[in-house]
Coordinates of C-alpha atoms and ligand atoms in Angstrom, one line a residue:
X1 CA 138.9 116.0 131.3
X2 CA 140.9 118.5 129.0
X3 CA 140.8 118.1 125.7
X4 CA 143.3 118.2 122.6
X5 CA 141.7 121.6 122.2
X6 CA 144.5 122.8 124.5
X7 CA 147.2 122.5 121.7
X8 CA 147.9 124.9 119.2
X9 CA 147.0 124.6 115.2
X10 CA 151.1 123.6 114.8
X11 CA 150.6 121.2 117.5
X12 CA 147.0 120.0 116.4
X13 CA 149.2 119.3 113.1
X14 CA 152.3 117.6 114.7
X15 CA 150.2 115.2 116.8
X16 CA 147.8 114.2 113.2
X17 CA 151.2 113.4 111.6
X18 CA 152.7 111.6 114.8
X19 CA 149.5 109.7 114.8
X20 CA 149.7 108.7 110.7
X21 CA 153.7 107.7 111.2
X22 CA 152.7 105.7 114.3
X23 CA 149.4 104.0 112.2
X24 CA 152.7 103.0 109.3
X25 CA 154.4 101.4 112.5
X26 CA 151.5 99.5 114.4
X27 CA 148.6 99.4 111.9
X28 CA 145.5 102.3 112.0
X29 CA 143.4 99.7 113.7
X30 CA 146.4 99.8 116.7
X31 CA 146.1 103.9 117.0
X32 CA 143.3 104.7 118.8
X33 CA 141.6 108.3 119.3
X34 CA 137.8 108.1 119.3
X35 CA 136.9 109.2 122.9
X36 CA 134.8 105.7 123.3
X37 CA 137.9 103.7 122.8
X38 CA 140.3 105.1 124.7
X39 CA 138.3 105.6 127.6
X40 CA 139.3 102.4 129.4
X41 CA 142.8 103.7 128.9
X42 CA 142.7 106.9 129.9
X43 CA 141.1 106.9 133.6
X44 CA 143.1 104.8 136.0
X45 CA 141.3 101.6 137.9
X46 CA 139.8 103.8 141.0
X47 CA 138.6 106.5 138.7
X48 CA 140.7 109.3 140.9
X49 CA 142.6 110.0 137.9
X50 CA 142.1 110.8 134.4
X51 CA 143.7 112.2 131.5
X52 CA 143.5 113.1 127.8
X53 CA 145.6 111.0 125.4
X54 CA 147.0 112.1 121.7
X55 CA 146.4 108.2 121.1
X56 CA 146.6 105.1 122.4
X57 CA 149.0 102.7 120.4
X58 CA 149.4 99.1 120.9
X59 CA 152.4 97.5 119.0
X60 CA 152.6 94.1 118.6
X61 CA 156.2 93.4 118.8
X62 CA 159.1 94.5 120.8
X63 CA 160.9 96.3 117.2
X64 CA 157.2 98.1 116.6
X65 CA 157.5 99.2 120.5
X66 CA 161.2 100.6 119.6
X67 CA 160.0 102.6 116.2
X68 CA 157.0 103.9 118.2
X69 CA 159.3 105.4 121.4
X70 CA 162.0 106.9 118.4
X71 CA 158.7 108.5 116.4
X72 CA 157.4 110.3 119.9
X73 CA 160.6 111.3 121.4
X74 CA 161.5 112.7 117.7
X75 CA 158.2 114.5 117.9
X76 CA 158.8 115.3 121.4
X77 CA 155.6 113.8 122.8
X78 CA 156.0 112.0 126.3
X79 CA 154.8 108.6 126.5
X80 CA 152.9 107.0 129.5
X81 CA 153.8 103.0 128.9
X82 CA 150.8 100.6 130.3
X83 CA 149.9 97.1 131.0
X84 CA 147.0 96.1 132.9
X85 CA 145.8 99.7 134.2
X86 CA 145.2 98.5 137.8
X87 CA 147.4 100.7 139.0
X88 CA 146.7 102.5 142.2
X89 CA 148.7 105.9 142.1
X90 CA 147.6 107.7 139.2
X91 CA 150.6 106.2 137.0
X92 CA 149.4 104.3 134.3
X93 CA 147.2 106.8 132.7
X94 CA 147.9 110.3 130.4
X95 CA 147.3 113.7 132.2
X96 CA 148.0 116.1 129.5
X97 CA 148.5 114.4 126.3
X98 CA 150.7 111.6 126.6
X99 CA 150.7 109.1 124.0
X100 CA 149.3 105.4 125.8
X101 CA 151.9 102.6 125.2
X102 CA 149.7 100.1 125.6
X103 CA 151.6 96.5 126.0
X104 CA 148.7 93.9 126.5
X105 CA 149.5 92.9 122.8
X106 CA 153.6 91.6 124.0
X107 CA 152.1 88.5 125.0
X108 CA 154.8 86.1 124.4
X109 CA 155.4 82.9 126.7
X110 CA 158.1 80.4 126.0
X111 CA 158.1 76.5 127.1
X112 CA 158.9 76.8 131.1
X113 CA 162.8 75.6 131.3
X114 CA 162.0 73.0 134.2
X115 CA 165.9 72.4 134.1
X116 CA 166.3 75.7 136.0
X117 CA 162.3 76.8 137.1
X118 CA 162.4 79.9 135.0
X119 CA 160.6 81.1 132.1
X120 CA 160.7 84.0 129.6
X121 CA 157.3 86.0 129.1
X122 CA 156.2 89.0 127.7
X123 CA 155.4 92.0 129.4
X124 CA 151.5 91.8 128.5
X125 CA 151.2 88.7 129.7
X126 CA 148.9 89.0 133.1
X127 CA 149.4 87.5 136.4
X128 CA 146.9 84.9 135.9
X129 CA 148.2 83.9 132.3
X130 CA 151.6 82.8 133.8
X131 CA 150.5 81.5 136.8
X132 CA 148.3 78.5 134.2
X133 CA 151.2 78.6 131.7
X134 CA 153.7 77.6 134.5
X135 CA 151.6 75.4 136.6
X136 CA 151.1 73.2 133.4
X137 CA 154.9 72.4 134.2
X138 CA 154.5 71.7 137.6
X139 CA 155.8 75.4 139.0
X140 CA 153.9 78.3 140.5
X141 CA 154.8 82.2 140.0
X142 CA 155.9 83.4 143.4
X143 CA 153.6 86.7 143.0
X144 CA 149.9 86.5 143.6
X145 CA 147.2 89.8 143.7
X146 CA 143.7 90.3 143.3
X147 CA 144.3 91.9 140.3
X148 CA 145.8 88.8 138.5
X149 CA 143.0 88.9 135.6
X150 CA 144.4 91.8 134.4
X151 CA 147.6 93.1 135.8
X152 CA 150.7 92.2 133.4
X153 CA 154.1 91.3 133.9
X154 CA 155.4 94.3 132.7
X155 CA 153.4 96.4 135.3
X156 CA 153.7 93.9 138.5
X157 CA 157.7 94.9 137.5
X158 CA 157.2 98.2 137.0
X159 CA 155.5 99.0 140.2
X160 CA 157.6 96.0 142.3
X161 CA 154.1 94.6 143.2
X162 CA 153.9 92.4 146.5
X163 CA 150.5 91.0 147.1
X164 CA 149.5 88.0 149.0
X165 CA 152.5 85.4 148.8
X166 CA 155.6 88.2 149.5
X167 CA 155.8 86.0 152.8
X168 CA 156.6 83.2 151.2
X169 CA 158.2 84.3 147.3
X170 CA 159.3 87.8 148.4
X171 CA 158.2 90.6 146.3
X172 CA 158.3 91.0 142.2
X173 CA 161.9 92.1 142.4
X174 CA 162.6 88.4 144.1
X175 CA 161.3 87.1 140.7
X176 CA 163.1 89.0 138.1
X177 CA 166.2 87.3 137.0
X178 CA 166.5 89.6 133.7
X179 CA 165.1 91.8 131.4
X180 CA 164.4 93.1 127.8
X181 CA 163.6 97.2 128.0
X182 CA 163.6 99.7 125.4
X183 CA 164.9 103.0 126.0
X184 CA 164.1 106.3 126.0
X185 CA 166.0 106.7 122.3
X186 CA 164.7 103.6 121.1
X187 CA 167.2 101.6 121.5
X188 CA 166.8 97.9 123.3
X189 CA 168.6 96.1 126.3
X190 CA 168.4 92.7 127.0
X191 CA 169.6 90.1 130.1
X192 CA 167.2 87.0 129.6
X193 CA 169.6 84.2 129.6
X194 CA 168.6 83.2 133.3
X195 CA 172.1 83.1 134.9
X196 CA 171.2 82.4 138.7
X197 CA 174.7 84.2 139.2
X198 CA 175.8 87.2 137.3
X199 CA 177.9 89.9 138.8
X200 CA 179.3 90.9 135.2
X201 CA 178.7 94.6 135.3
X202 CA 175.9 96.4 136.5
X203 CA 172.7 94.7 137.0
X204 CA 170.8 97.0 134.6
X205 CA 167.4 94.9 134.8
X206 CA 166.9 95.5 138.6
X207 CA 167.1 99.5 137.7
X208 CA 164.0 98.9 136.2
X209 CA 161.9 97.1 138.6
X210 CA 159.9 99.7 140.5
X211 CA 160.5 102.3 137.7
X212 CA 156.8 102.6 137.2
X213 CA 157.8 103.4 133.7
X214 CA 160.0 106.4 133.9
X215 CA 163.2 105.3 132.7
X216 CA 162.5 102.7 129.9
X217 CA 159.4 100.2 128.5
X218 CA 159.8 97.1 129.8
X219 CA 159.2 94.5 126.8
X220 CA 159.5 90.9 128.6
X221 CA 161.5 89.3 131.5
X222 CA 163.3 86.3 132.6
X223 CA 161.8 84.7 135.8
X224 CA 162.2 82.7 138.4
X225 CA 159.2 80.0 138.8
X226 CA 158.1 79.0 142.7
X227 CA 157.9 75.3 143.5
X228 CA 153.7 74.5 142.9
X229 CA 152.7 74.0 146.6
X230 CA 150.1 71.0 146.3
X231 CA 148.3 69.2 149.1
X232 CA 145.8 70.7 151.2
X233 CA 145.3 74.9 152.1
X234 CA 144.1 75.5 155.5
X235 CA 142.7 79.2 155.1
X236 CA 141.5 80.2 158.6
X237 CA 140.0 83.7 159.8
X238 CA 140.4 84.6 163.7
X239 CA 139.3 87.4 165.1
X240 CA 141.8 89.4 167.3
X241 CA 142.0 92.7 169.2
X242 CA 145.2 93.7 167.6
X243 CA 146.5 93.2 163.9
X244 CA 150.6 91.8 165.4
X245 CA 148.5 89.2 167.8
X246 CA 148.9 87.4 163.7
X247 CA 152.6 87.1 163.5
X248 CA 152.3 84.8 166.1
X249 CA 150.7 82.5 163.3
X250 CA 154.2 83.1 161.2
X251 CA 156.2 79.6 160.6
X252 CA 157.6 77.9 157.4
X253 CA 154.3 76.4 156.3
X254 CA 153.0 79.7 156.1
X255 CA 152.0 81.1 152.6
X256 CA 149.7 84.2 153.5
X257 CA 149.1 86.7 156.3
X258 CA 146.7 88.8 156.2
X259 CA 144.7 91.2 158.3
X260 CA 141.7 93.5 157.8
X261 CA 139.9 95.7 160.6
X262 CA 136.2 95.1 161.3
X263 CA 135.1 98.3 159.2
X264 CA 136.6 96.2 156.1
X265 CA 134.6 93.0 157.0
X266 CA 131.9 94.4 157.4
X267 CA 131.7 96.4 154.1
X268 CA 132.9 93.6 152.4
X269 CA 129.8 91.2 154.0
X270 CA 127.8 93.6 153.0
X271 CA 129.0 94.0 149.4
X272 CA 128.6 90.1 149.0
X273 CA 126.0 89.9 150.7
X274 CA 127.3 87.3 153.2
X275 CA 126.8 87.2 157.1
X276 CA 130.2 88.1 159.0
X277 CA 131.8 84.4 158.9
X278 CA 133.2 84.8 162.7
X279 CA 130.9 84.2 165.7
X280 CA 131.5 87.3 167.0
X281 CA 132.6 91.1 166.1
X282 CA 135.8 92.0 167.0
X283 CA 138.8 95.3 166.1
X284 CA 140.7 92.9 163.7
X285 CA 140.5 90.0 162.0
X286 CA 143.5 87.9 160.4
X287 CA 143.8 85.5 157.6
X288 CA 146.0 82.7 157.6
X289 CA 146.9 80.0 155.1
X290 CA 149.5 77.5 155.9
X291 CA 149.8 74.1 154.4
X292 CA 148.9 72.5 157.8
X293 CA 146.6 73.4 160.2
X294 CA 148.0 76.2 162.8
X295 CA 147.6 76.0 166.3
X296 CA 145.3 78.1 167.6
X297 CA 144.2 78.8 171.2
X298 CA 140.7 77.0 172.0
X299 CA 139.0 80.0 172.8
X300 CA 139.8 81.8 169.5
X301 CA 137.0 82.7 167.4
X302 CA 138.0 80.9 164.2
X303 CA 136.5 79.6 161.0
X304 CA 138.4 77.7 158.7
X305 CA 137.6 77.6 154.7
X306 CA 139.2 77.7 151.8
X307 CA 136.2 80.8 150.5
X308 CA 137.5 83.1 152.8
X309 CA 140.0 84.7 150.3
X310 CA 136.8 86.2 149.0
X311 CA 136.4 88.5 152.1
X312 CA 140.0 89.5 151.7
X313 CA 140.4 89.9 148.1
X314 CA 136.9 91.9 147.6
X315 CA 137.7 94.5 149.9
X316 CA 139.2 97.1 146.9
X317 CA 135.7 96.3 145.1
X318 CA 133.9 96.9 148.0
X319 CA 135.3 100.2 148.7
X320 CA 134.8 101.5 145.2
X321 CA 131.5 100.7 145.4
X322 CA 131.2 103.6 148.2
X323 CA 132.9 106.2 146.0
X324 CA 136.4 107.3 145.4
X325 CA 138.4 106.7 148.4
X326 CA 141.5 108.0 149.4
X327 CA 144.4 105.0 149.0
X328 CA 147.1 104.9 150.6
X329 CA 150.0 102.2 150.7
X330 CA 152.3 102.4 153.3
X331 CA 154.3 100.1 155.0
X332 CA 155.8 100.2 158.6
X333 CA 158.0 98.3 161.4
X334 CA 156.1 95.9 162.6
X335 CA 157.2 96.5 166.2
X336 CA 154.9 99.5 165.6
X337 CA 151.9 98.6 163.3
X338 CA 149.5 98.7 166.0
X339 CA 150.3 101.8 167.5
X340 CA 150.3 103.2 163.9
X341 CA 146.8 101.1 163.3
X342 CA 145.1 102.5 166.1
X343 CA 146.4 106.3 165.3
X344 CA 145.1 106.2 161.7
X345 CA 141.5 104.9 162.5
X346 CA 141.1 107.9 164.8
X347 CA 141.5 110.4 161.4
X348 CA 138.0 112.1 160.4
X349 CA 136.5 110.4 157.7
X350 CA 135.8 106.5 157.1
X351 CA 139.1 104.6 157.5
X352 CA 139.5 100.9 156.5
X353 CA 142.8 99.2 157.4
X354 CA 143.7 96.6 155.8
X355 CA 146.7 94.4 154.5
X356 CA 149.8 92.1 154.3
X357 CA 150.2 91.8 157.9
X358 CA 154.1 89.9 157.9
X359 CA 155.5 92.5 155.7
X360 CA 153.8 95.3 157.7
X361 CA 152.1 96.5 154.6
X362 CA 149.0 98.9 155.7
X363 CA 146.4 99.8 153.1
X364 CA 144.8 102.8 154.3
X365 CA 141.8 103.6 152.4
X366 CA 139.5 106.8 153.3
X367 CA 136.1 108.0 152.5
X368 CA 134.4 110.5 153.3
X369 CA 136.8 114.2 153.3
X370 CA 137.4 115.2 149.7
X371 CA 140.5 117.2 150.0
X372 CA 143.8 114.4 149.0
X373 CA 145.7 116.6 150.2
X374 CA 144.9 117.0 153.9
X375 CA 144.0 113.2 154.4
X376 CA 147.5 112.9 152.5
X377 CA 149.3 114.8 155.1
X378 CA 147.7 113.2 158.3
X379 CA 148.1 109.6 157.3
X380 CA 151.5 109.7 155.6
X381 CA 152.2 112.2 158.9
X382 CA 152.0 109.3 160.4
X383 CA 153.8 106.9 158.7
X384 CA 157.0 109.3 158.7
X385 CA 156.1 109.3 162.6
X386 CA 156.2 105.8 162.8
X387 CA 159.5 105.5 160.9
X388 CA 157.8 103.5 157.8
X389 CA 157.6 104.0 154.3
X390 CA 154.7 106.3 152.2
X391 CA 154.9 103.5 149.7
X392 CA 155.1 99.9 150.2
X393 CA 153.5 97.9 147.3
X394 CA 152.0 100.2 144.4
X395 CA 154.5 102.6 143.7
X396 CA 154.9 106.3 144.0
X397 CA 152.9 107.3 140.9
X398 CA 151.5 111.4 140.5
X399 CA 150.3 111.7 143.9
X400 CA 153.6 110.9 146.0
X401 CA 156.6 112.6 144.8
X402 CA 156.5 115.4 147.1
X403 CA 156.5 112.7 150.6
X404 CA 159.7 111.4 149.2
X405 CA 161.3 114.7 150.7
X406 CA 160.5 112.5 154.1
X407 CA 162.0 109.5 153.4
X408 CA 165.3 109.7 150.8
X409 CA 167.9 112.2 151.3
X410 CA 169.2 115.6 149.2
X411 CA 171.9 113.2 148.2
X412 CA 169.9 110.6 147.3
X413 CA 167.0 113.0 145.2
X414 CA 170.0 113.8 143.2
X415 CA 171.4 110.6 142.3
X416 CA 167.4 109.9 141.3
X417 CA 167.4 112.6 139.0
X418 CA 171.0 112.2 137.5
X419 CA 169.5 108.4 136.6
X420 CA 166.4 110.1 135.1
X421 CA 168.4 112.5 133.3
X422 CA 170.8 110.0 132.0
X423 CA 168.2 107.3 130.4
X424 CA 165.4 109.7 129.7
X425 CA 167.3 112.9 128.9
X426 CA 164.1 114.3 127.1
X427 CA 162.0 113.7 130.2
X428 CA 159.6 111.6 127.7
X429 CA 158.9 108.5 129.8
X430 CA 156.0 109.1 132.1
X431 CA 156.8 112.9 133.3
X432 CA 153.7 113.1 135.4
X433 CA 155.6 110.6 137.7
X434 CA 158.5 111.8 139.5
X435 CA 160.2 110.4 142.1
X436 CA 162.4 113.4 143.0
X437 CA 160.2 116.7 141.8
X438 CA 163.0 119.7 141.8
X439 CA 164.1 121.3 144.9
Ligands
LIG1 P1 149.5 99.5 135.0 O1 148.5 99.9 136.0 O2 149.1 99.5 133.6 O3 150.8 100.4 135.2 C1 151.4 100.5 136.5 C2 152.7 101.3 136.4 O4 153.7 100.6 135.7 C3 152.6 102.6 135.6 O5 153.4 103.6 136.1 C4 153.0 102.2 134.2 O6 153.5 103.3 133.5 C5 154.0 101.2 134.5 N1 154.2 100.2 133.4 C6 153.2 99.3 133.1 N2 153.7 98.4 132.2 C7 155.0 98.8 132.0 C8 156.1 98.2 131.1 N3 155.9 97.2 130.4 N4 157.3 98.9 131.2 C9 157.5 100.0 132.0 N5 156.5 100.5 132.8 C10 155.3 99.9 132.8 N6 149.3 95.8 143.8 C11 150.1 95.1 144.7 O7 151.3 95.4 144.7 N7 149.7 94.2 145.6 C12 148.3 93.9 145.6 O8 147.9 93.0 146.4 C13 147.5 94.5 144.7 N8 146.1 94.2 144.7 C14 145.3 94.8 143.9 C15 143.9 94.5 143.9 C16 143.1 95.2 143.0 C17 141.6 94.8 143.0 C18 143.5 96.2 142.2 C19 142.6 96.9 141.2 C20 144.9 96.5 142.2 C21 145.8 95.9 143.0 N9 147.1 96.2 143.0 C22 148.0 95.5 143.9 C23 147.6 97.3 142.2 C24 148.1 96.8 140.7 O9 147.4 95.6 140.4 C25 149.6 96.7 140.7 O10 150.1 98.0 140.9 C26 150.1 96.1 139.4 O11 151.5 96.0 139.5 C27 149.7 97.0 138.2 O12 150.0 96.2 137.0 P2 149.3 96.7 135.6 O13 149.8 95.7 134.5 O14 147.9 96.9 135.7 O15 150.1 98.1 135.4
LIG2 C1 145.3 94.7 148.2 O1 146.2 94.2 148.9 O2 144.1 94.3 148.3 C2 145.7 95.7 147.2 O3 146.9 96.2 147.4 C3 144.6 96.7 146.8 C4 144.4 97.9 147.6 O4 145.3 98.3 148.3 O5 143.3 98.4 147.5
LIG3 ZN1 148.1 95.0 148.7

């Protein structure tokens, strides 16, 4: 990890007075430095990719987030905004010096409106946070994730999260009715009134969902609650020989589909220390949970409990228990995901397949070759061969910019970067994330 060493004595000198005017702003004990407390900030979730930070500052209100954006773009110091840090992509950490925006203090949550199912929280709050605020009300919030102890409001926007209920809530960007967002030069924006329909103007708040923190900080939203779905869960695993034999299972009581290849069960049984739950072994396994029971054929090899999430949602864990693998998000047509499938498995290394089988969402996840680069190449080869997208779910972050050339046009790269250019003409907010490098 590079040090401050890098900087000259000017710069040593700039950053110790940026860090004293930011300390007037947020309070010295919300400007961190000393290696041991920034560490958790500075190395993102899988441990792929780390940084060095000039600090790590964690204002408490959405003014203090405002006078600490004006004080860095003044000094010229580009900011990397984060919530939860369970990012995937290499986005929500510094790489040379970038002050942390840390916004796990915005934690604001105001009485649910039940009139119109929405409520107004802060962009610290986390996933898991909302989802016991709202359900108090009787309402549930239409995204769910494994990472929903820590992942934030602010970053599920940022990155568009899907997750586990897209099938039945759509993705975050479904949710998102308005937002608060402070700009580049510090100055604030703000739709959180909650009007259902609103075509006055441009809707400036959607600009920001999936911005992974490159064109402003998102300080809270205005969002749209799900109905709480009570009664019973069925949560049944069947094996199958190929991931699509699921979307048979698709219907309206429906509220996950999943699938996972037997390399990912198996790893995960392991990790837990659980037999495999099915009788037998087979390619691909699929998890459904519907609020009735779904028809399946006799013969199927099926278990039905409520626990089986666990062999679903430990599957990341599992995998970074074997090292740092190689992650890839990608999403493709689903009249093609088992061609795709059964291409990718056949790539040297250790390949788990896993994902949110109705959207077509493929995590690919490899261990073994240590070169990015190359396993880059071959898998999201692929993906551009199958006519899908190199990033379905986590966002583009440091290690995807360059694929983009596949899938968005000249014309389009350039409208990207005349957006950039026009909210973040300093090129402050999150440089190490570009979504349309120079040509
Ligand atoms: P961070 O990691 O802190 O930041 C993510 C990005 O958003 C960065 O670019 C950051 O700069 C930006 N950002 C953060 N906060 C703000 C803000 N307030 N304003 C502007 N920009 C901001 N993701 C899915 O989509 N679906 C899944 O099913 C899923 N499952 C996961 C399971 C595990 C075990 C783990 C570890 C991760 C999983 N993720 C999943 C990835 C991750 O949880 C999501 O990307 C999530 O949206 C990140 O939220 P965060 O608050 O941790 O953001
Ligand atoms: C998941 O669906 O489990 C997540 O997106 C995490 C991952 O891809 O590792
Ligand atoms: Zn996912």
């Amino acid at each position: 990890m590079t040090s401050e060493s890098e900087l000259n004595t000017i710069e040593r000198d700039l950053a110790e007075r940026l860090r004293n005017q930011l300390a007037e702003v947020v309070g010295s004990t919300q400007v961190l430095t000393e290696q041991d407390m920034v560490a958790g900030y500075v190395t993102d979730w899988t441990g792929a990719w780390s940084g060095w930070t000039r600090a790590v500052v964690r204002p408490g209100t959405v003014v203090e987030v405002q006078q600490v954006v004006s004080l860095c773009r003044d000094a010229g110091v580009p900011i990397v905004t984060q919530g939860g840090n369970t990012g995937l992509v290499g986005g929500s950490v510094p790489h040379r010096g970038e002050v942390v925006l840390s916004l796990r203090r915005l934690t604001r949550l105001d009485p649910v409106d039940t009139i119109s199912g929405q409520v107004t929280a802060g962009a610290g709050v986390t996933i898991a946070a909302l989802r016991d605020h709202v359900r108090r009300s009787g309402f549930d919030y239409g995204v769910d994730l494994a990472s929903r102890d820590s992942a934030t409001i602010g970053g599920t926007i940022a990155t568009n999260a899907g997750g586990i209920r897209v099938i039945a809530n759509g993705d975050t960007r479904r949710q998102v009715l308005g937002l608060e967002v402070v700009l580049a030069d510090g100055t604030v924006i703000s739709r959180l009134a909650g009007i259902e329909k609103d075509s006055a103007g441009f809707d400036l708040s959607q600009l920001f969902v999936g911005s992974e923190g490159t064109l402003g900080v998102i300080t809270s939203a205005r969002l749209r609650l799900a109905p709480l779905i009570g009664g019973e869960r069925h949560v049944v695993l069947l094996g199958v020989s190929h991931p699509s034999q699921g979307l048979e299972l698709r219907g309206p009581r429906v509220t996950a589909l999943e699938f996972l290849s037997h390399s990912c069960l198996a790893i995960v049984s392991a990790h837990l220390g659980r037999r495999l739950p099915t009788t037998g072994e087979h390619p691909y396994y699929v998890l459904v949970e519907s609020s009735r029971l779904p028809q399946l054929d006799p013969n199927a090899d099926a278990v039905v409990d409520e626990r089986l999430w666990e062999f679903r949602e430990a599957i990341t864990e599992s995998l970074s228990t074997q090292g740092v693998p190689h992650k890839f998000d990608v999403g493709v047509p689903l009249a093609r995901l088992d061609e795709f499938v059964g291409e990718v498995e056949l790539l040297d290394g250790d390949v788990f397949v896993f994902g949110h089988l109705a959207e077509g969402n493929c995590h690919v996840n490899v261990l073994g070759p240590t070169d990015y680069e190359t396993v880059a190449d071959q898998v999201l080869g692929l993906v551009v061969d199958h006519g899908g997208t190199v990033a379905s779910e986590h966002g583009i972050g440091v290690a995807k910019g360059r694929w983009l050339f596949h899938t968005t046009s000249p014309a389009e790269r350039a409208a990207i970067r005349r957006i950039k250019h026009a909210l973040d003409p300093q090129g402050i907010l999150n440089p190490a994330v570009t979504f349309a490098p120079e040509e």
